[in-house]
mmCIF file of C-alpha atoms in Angstrom:
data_model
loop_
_atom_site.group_PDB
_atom_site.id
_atom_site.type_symbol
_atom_site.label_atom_id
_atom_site.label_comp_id
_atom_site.label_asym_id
_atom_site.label_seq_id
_atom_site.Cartn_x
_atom_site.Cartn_y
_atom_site.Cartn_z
ATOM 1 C CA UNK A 1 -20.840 -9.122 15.365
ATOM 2 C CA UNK A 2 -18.251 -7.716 12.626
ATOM 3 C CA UNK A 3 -19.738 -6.769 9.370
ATOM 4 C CA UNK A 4 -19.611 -9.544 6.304
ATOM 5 C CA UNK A 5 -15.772 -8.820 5.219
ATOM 6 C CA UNK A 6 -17.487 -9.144 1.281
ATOM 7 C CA UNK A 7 -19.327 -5.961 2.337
ATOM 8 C CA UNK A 8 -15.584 -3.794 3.210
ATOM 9 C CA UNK A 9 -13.174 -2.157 1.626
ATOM 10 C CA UNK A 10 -10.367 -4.726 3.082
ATOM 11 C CA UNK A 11 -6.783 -3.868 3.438
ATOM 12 C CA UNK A 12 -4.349 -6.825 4.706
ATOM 13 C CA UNK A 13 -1.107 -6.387 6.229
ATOM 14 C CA UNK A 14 1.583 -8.614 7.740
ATOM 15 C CA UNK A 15 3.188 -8.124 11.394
ATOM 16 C CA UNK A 16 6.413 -7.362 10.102
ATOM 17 C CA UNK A 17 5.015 -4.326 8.220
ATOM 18 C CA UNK A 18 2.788 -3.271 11.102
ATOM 19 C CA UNK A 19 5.396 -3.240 13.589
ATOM 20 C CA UNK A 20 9.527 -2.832 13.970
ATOM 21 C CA UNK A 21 10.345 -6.795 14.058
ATOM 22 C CA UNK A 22 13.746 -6.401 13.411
ATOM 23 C CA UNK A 23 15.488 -7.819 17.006
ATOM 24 C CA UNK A 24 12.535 -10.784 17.115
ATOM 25 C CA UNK A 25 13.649 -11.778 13.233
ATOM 26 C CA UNK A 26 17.434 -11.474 14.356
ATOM 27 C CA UNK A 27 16.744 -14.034 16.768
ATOM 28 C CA UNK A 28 14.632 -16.327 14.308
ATOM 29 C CA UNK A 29 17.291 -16.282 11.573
ATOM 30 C CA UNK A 30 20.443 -16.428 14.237
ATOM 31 C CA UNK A 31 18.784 -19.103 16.644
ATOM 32 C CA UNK A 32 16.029 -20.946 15.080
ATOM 33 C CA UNK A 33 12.478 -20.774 15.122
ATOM 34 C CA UNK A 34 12.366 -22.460 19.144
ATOM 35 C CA UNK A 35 14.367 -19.787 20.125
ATOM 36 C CA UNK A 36 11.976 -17.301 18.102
ATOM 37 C CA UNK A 37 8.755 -18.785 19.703
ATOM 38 C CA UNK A 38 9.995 -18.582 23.279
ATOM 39 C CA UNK A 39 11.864 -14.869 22.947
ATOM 40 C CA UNK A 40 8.224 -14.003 22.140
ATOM 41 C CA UNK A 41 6.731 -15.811 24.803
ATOM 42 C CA UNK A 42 9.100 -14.082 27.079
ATOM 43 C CA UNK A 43 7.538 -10.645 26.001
ATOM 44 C CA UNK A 44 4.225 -11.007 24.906
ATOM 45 C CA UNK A 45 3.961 -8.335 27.268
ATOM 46 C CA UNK A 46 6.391 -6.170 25.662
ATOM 47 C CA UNK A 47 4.562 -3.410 23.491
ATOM 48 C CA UNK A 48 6.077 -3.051 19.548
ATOM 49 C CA UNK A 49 7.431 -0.138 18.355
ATOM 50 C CA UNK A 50 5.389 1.171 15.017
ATOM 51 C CA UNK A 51 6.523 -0.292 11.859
ATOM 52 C CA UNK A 52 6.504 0.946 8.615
ATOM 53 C CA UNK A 53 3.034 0.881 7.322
ATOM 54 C CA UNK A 54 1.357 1.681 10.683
ATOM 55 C CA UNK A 55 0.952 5.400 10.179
ATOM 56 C CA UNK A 56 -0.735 4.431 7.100
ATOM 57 C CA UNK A 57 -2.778 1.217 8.603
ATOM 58 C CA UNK A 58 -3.744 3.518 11.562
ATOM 59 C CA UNK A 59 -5.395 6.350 9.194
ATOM 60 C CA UNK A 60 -6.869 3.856 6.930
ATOM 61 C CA UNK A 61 -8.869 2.829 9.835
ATOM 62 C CA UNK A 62 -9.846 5.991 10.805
ATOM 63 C CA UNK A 63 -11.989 6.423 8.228
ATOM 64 C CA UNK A 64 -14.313 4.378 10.120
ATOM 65 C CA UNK A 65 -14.287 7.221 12.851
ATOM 66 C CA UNK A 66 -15.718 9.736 10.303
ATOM 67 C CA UNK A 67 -18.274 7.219 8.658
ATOM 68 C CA UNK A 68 -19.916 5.561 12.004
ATOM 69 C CA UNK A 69 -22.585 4.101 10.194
ATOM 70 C CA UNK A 70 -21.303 2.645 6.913
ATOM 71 C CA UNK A 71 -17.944 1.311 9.108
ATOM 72 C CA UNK A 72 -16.635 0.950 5.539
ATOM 73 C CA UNK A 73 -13.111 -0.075 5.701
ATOM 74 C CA UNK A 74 -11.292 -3.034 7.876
ATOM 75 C CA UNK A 75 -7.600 -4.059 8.330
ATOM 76 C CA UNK A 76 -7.033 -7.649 8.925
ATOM 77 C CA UNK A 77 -3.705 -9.422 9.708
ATOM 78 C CA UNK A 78 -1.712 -11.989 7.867
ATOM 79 C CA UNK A 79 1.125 -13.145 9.698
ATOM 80 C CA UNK A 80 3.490 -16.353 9.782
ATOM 81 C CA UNK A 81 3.737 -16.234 13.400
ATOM 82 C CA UNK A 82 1.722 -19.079 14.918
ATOM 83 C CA UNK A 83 -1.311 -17.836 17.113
ATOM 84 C CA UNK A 84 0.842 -18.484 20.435
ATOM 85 C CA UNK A 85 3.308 -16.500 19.157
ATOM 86 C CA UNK A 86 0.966 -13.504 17.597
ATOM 87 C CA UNK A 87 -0.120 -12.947 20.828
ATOM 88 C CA UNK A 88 2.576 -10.026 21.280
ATOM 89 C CA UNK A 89 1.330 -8.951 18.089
ATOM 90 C CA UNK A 90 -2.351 -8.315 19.315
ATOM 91 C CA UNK A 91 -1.618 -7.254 22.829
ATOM 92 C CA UNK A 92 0.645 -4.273 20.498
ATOM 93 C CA UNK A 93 -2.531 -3.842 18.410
ATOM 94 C CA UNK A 94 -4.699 -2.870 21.391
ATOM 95 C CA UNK A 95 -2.135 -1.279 23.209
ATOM 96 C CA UNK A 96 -1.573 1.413 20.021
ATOM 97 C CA UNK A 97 -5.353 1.884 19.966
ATOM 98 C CA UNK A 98 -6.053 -0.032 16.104
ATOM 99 C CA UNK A 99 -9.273 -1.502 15.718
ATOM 100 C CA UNK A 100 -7.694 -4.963 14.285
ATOM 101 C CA UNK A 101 -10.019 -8.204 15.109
ATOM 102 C CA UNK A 102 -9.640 -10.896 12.522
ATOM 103 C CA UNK A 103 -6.309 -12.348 11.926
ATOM 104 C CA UNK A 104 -4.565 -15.450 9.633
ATOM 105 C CA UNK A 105 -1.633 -16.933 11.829
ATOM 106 C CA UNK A 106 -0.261 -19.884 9.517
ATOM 107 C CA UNK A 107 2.605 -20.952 11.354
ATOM 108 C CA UNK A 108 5.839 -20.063 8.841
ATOM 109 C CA UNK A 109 3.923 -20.496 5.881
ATOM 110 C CA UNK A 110 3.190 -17.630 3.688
ATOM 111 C CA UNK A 111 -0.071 -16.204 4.198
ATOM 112 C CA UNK A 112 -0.304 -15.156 0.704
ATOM 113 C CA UNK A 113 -3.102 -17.318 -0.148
ATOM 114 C CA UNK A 114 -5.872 -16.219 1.924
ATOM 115 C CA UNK A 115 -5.671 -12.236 0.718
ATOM 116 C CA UNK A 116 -9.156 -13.231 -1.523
ATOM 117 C CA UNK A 117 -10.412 -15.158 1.060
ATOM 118 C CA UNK A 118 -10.632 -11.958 3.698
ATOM 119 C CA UNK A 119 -11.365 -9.835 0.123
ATOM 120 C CA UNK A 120 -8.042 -8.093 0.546
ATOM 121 C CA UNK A 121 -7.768 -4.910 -2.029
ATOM 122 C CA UNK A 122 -4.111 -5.184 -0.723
ATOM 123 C CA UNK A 123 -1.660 -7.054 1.109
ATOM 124 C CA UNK A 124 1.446 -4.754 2.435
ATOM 125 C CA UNK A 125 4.736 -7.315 3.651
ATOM 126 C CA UNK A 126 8.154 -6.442 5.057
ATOM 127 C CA UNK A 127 8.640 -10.242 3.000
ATOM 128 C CA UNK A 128 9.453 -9.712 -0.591
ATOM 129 C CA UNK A 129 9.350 -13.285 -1.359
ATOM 130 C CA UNK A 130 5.327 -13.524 -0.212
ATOM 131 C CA UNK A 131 4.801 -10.562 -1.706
ATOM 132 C CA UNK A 132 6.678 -11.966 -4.832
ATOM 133 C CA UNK A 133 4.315 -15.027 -4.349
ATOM 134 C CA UNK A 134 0.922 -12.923 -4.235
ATOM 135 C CA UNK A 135 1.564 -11.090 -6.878
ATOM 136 C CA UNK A 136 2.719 -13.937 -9.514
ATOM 137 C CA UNK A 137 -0.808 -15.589 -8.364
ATOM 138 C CA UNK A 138 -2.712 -11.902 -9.368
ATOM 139 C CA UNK A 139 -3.354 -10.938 -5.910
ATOM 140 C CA UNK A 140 -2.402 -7.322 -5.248
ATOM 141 C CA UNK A 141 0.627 -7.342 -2.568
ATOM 142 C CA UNK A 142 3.177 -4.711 -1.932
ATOM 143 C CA UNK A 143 6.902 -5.555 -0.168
ATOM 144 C CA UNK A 144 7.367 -2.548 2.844
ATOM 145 C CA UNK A 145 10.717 -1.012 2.314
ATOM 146 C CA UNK A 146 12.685 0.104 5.755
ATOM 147 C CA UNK A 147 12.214 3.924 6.396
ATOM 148 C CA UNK A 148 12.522 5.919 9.468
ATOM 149 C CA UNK A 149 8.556 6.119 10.874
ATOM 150 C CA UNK A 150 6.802 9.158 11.309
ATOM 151 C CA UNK A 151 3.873 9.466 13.140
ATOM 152 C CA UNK A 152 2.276 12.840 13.698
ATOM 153 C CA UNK A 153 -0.860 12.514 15.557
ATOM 154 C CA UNK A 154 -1.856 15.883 14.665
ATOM 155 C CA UNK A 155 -1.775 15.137 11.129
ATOM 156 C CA UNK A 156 -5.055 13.543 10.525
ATOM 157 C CA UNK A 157 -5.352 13.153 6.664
ATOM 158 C CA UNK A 158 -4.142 10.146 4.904
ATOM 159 C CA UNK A 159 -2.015 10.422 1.716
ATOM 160 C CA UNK A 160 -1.608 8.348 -0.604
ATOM 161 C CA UNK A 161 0.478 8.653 -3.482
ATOM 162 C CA UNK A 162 0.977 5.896 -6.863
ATOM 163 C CA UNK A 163 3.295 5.565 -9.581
ATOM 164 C CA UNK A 164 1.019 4.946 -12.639
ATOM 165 C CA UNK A 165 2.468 1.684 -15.061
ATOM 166 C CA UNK A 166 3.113 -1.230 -13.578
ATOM 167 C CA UNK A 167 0.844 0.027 -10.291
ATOM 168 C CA UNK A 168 -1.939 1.624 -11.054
ATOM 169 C CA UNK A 169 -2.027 0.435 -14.812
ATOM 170 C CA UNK A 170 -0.390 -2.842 -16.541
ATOM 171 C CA UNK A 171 3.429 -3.121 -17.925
ATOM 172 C CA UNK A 172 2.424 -2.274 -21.700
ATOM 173 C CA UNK A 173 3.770 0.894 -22.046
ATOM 174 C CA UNK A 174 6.446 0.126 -20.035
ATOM 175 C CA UNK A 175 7.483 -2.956 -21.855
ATOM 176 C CA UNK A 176 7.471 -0.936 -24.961
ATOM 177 C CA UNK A 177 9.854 1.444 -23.581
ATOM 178 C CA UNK A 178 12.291 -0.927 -22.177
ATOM 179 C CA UNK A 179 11.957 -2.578 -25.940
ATOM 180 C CA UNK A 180 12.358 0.899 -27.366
ATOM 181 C CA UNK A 181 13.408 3.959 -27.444
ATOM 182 C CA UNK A 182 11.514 7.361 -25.586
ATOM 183 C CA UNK A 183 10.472 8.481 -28.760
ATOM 184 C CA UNK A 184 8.774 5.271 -29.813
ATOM 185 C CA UNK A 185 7.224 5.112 -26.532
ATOM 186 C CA UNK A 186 5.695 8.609 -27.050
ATOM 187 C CA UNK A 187 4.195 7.532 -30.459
ATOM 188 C CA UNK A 188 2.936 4.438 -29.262
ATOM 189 C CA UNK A 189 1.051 5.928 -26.292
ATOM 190 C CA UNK A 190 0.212 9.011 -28.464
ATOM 191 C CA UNK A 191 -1.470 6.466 -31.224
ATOM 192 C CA UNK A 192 -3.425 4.809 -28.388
ATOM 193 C CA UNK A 193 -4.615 7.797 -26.301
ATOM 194 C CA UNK A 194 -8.162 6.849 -26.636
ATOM 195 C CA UNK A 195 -7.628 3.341 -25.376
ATOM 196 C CA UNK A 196 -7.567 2.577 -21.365
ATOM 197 C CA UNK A 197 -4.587 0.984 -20.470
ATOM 198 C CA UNK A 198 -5.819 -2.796 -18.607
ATOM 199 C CA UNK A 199 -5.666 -2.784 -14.737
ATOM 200 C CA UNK A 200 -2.663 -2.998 -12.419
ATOM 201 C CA UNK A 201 -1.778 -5.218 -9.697
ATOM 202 C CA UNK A 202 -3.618 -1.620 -7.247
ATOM 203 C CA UNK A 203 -6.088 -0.593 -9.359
ATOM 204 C CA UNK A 204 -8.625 -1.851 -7.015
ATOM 205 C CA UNK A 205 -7.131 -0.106 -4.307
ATOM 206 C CA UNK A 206 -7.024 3.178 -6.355
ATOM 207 C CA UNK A 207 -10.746 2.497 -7.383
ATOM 208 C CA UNK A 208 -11.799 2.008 -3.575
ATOM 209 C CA UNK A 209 -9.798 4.823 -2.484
ATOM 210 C CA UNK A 210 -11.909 7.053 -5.006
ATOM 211 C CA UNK A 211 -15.239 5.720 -3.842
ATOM 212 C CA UNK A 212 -13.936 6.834 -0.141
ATOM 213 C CA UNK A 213 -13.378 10.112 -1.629
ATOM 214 C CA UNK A 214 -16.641 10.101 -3.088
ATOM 215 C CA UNK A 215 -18.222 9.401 0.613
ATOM 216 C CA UNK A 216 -16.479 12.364 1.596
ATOM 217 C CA UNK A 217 -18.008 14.533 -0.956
ATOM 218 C CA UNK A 218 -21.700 12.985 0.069
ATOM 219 C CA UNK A 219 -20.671 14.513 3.601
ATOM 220 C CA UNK A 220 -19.257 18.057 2.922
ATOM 221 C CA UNK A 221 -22.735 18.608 0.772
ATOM 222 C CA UNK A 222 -24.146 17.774 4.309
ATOM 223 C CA UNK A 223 -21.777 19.582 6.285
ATOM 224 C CA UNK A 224 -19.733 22.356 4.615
ATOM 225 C CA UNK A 225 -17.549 22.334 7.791
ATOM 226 C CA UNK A 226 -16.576 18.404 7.205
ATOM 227 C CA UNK A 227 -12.199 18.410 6.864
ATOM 228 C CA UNK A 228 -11.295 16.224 3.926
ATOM 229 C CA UNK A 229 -9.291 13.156 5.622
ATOM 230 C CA UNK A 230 -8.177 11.266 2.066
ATOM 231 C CA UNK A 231 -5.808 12.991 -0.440
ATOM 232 C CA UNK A 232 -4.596 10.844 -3.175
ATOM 233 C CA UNK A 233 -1.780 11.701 -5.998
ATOM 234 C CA UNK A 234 -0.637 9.714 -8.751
ATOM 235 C CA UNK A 235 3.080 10.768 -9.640
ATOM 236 C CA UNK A 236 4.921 9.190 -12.844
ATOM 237 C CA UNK A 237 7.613 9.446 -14.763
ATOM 238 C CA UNK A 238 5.724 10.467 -18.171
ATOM 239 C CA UNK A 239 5.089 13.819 -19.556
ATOM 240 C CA UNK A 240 3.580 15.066 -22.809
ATOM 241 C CA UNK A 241 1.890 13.450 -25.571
ATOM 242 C CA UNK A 242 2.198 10.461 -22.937
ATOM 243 C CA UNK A 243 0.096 11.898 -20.318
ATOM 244 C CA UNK A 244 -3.274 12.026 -22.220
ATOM 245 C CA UNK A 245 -3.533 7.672 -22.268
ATOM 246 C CA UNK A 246 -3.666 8.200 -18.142
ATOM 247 C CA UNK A 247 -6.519 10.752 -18.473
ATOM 248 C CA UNK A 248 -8.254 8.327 -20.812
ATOM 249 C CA UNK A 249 -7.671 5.458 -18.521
ATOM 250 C CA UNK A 250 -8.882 7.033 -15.398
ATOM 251 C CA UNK A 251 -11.689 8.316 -16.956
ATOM 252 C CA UNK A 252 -13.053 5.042 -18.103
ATOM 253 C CA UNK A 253 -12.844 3.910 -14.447
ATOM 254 C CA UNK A 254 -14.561 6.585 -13.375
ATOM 255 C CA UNK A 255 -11.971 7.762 -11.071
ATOM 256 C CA UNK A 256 -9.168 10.839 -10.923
ATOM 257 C CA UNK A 257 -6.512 11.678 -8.420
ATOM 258 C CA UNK A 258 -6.305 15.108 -6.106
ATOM 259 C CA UNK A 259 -3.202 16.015 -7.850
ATOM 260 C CA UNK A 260 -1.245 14.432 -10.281
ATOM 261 C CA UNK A 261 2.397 15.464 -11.827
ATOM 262 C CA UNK A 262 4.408 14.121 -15.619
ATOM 263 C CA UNK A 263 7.386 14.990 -14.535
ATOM 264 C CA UNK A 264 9.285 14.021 -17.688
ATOM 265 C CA UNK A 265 11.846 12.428 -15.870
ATOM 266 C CA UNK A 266 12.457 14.483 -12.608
ATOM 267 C CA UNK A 267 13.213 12.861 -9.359
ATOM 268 C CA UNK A 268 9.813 12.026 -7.932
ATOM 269 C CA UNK A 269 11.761 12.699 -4.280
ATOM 270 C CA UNK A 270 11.183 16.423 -5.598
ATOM 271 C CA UNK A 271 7.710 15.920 -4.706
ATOM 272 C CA UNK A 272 7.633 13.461 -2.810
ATOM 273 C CA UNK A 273 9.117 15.578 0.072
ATOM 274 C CA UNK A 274 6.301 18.326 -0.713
ATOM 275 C CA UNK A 275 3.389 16.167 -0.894
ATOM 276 C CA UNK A 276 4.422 13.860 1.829
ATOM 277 C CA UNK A 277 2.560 10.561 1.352
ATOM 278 C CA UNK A 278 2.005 8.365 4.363
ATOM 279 C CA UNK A 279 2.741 5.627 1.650
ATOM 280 C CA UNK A 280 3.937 5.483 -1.794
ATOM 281 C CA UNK A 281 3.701 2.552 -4.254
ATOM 282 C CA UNK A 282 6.017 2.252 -7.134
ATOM 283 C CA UNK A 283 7.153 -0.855 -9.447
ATOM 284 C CA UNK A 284 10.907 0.145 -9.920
ATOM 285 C CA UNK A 285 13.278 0.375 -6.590
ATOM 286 C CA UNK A 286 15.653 3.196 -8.184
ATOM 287 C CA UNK A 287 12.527 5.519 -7.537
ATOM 288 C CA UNK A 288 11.866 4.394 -3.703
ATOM 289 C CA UNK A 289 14.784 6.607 -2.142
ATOM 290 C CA UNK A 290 14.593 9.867 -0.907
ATOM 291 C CA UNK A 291 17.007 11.773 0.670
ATOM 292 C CA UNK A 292 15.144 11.940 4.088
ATOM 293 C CA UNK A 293 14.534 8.654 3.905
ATOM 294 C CA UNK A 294 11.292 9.505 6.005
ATOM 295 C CA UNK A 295 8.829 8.405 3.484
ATOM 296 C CA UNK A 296 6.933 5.225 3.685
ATOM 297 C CA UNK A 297 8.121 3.382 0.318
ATOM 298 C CA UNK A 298 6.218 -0.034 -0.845
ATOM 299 C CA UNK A 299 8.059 -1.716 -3.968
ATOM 300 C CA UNK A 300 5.249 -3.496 -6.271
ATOM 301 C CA UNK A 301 7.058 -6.464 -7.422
ATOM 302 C CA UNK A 302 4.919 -6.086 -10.981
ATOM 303 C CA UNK A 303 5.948 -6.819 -14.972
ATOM 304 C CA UNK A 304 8.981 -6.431 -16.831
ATOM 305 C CA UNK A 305 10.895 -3.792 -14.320
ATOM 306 C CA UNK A 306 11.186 -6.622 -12.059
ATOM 307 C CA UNK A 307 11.971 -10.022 -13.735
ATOM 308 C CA UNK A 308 15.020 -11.317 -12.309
ATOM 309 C CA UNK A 309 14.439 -9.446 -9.099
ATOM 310 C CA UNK A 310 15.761 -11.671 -5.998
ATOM 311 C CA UNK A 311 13.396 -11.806 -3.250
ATOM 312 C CA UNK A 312 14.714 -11.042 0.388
ATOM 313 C CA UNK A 313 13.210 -9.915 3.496
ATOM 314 C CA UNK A 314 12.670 -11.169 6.867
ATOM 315 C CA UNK A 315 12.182 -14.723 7.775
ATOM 316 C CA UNK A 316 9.309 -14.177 10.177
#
């Protein structure tokens, strides 16, 4: 009997960002969804290749491996495929070895809606419009962008890396800027450095990841030998006077990142490539490229950076 999902740090994610999709949504747009259904009918046998978000997904759930007891985190899926069709989609999950047992299949329709019902502190989608959709109803979604996927199975820690405004925090200050000019945005974050910026559309996820963190910290007091498996770095676009309203706002959640950089306006690829996040969430698409195009990039479809954004993705 699985553990009450209200009880778990809950992370949802979408076929099409768990696995490479990209011939079976060829066929859905180019012949319909009756080819679609029997192409995957044809090979539910026929293994996936990792998507995307699967490095991520598959240390995620690892966490369970190092906390037996408290089985803290879960990953369910949320996928438009109907359950005849998902079936290639689970037989894929067990072959790659994920512990993945509850599952939404809702036929074409988004699945947007049910990311509070499974408690959901995120809902990753190679669909920008659902992920569009979740996060215009408050729900806190991320659109997948395509990357080349790295895997290394001897790399056993999960990193995590954030853009702060519009992410981690709300789209004040960035409003302000967009409305502005730098300097005014300096003053007006200087003049309200004691004030916590509201939440962002992850700032659940962020809190969750911290209280992981803090799990690990409970175990290397028992075992000075425990390896750290959860490294987390917030990496903006701010520098000085700016920087001291994200102190202040991670301090009154009672959470702080391993390493965070202002870079003042450097290219965040710069390090990016150094710290080498198994996913990276940002609000604004000019900063998800990086020359290797290796890392796992998730656009946050959040506040003023993206209004007039069109939605695309795949149809499945």
């Amino acid at each position: 009997m699985s553990y009450p999902i209200d009880k778990k740090f809950v992370i949802a994610v979408s076929s099409s960002a768990l696995f490479d999709l990209g011939e079976s949504d060829r066929i859905f747009r180019e012949q319909g969804p009756v080819a679609y259904k029997a192409y995957q009918e044809q090979n539910q046998n026929a293994i996936l290749d990792k998507g995307v978000a699967f490095p991520f997904i598959r240390r995620f759930l690892n966490i369970n491996e190092r906390f037996s007891s408290e089985q803290p985190v879960e990953v369910v899926l949320l996928s438009r495929n109907s359950a005849t069709t998902g079936l290639r989609v689970f037989r894929s999950i067990r072959h790659h070895g994920l512990d993945i047992s509850r599952a939404a299949f809702t036929e074409g329709k988004s699945p947007y809606p049910y990311i509070p019902a499974f408690n959901a502190s995120l809902f990753l989608s190679a669909n920008e419009n659902d992920v569009l959709k979740a996060i215009a109803a408050g729900y806190p979604a991320g659109a997948v962008l395509p990357s080349s996927v790295v895997d290394d199975p001897d790399d056993e820690e999960l990193r995590v890396a954030f853009d702060f405004d519009g992410v981690l925090a709300d789209d004040e200050a960035e409003s302000v800027y967009r409305n502005g000019q730098l300097q005014q945005f300096h003053q007006h974050e200087q003049d309200r450095s004691h004030i916590p910026h509201n939440p962002g559309p992850l700032a659940d996820l962020f809190r969750k990841l911290a209280f992981m963190q803090k799990l690990e910290d409970q175990a290397i007091e028992q075992d000075r030998n425990h390896k750290r498996i959860l490294r987390t770095a917030i990496i903006t676009a701010r520098n000085a006077p700016a920087h001291e309203r994200v102190v202040t706002t991670l301090e009154s959640w009672g959470v702080s990142a391993n390493e965070t950089f202002f870079l003042g306006g450097m290219k965040k690829d710069r390090i990016l490539t150094v710290f080498k996040p198994h996913i990276f969430f940002d609000d604004q698409k000019n900063h998800l490229s990086t020359s290797g195009k290796d890392i796992p990039m998730v656009h946050i479809p959040f506040g003023i950076a993206n209004r007039g954004e069109p939605a695309k993705g795949p149809a499945i």
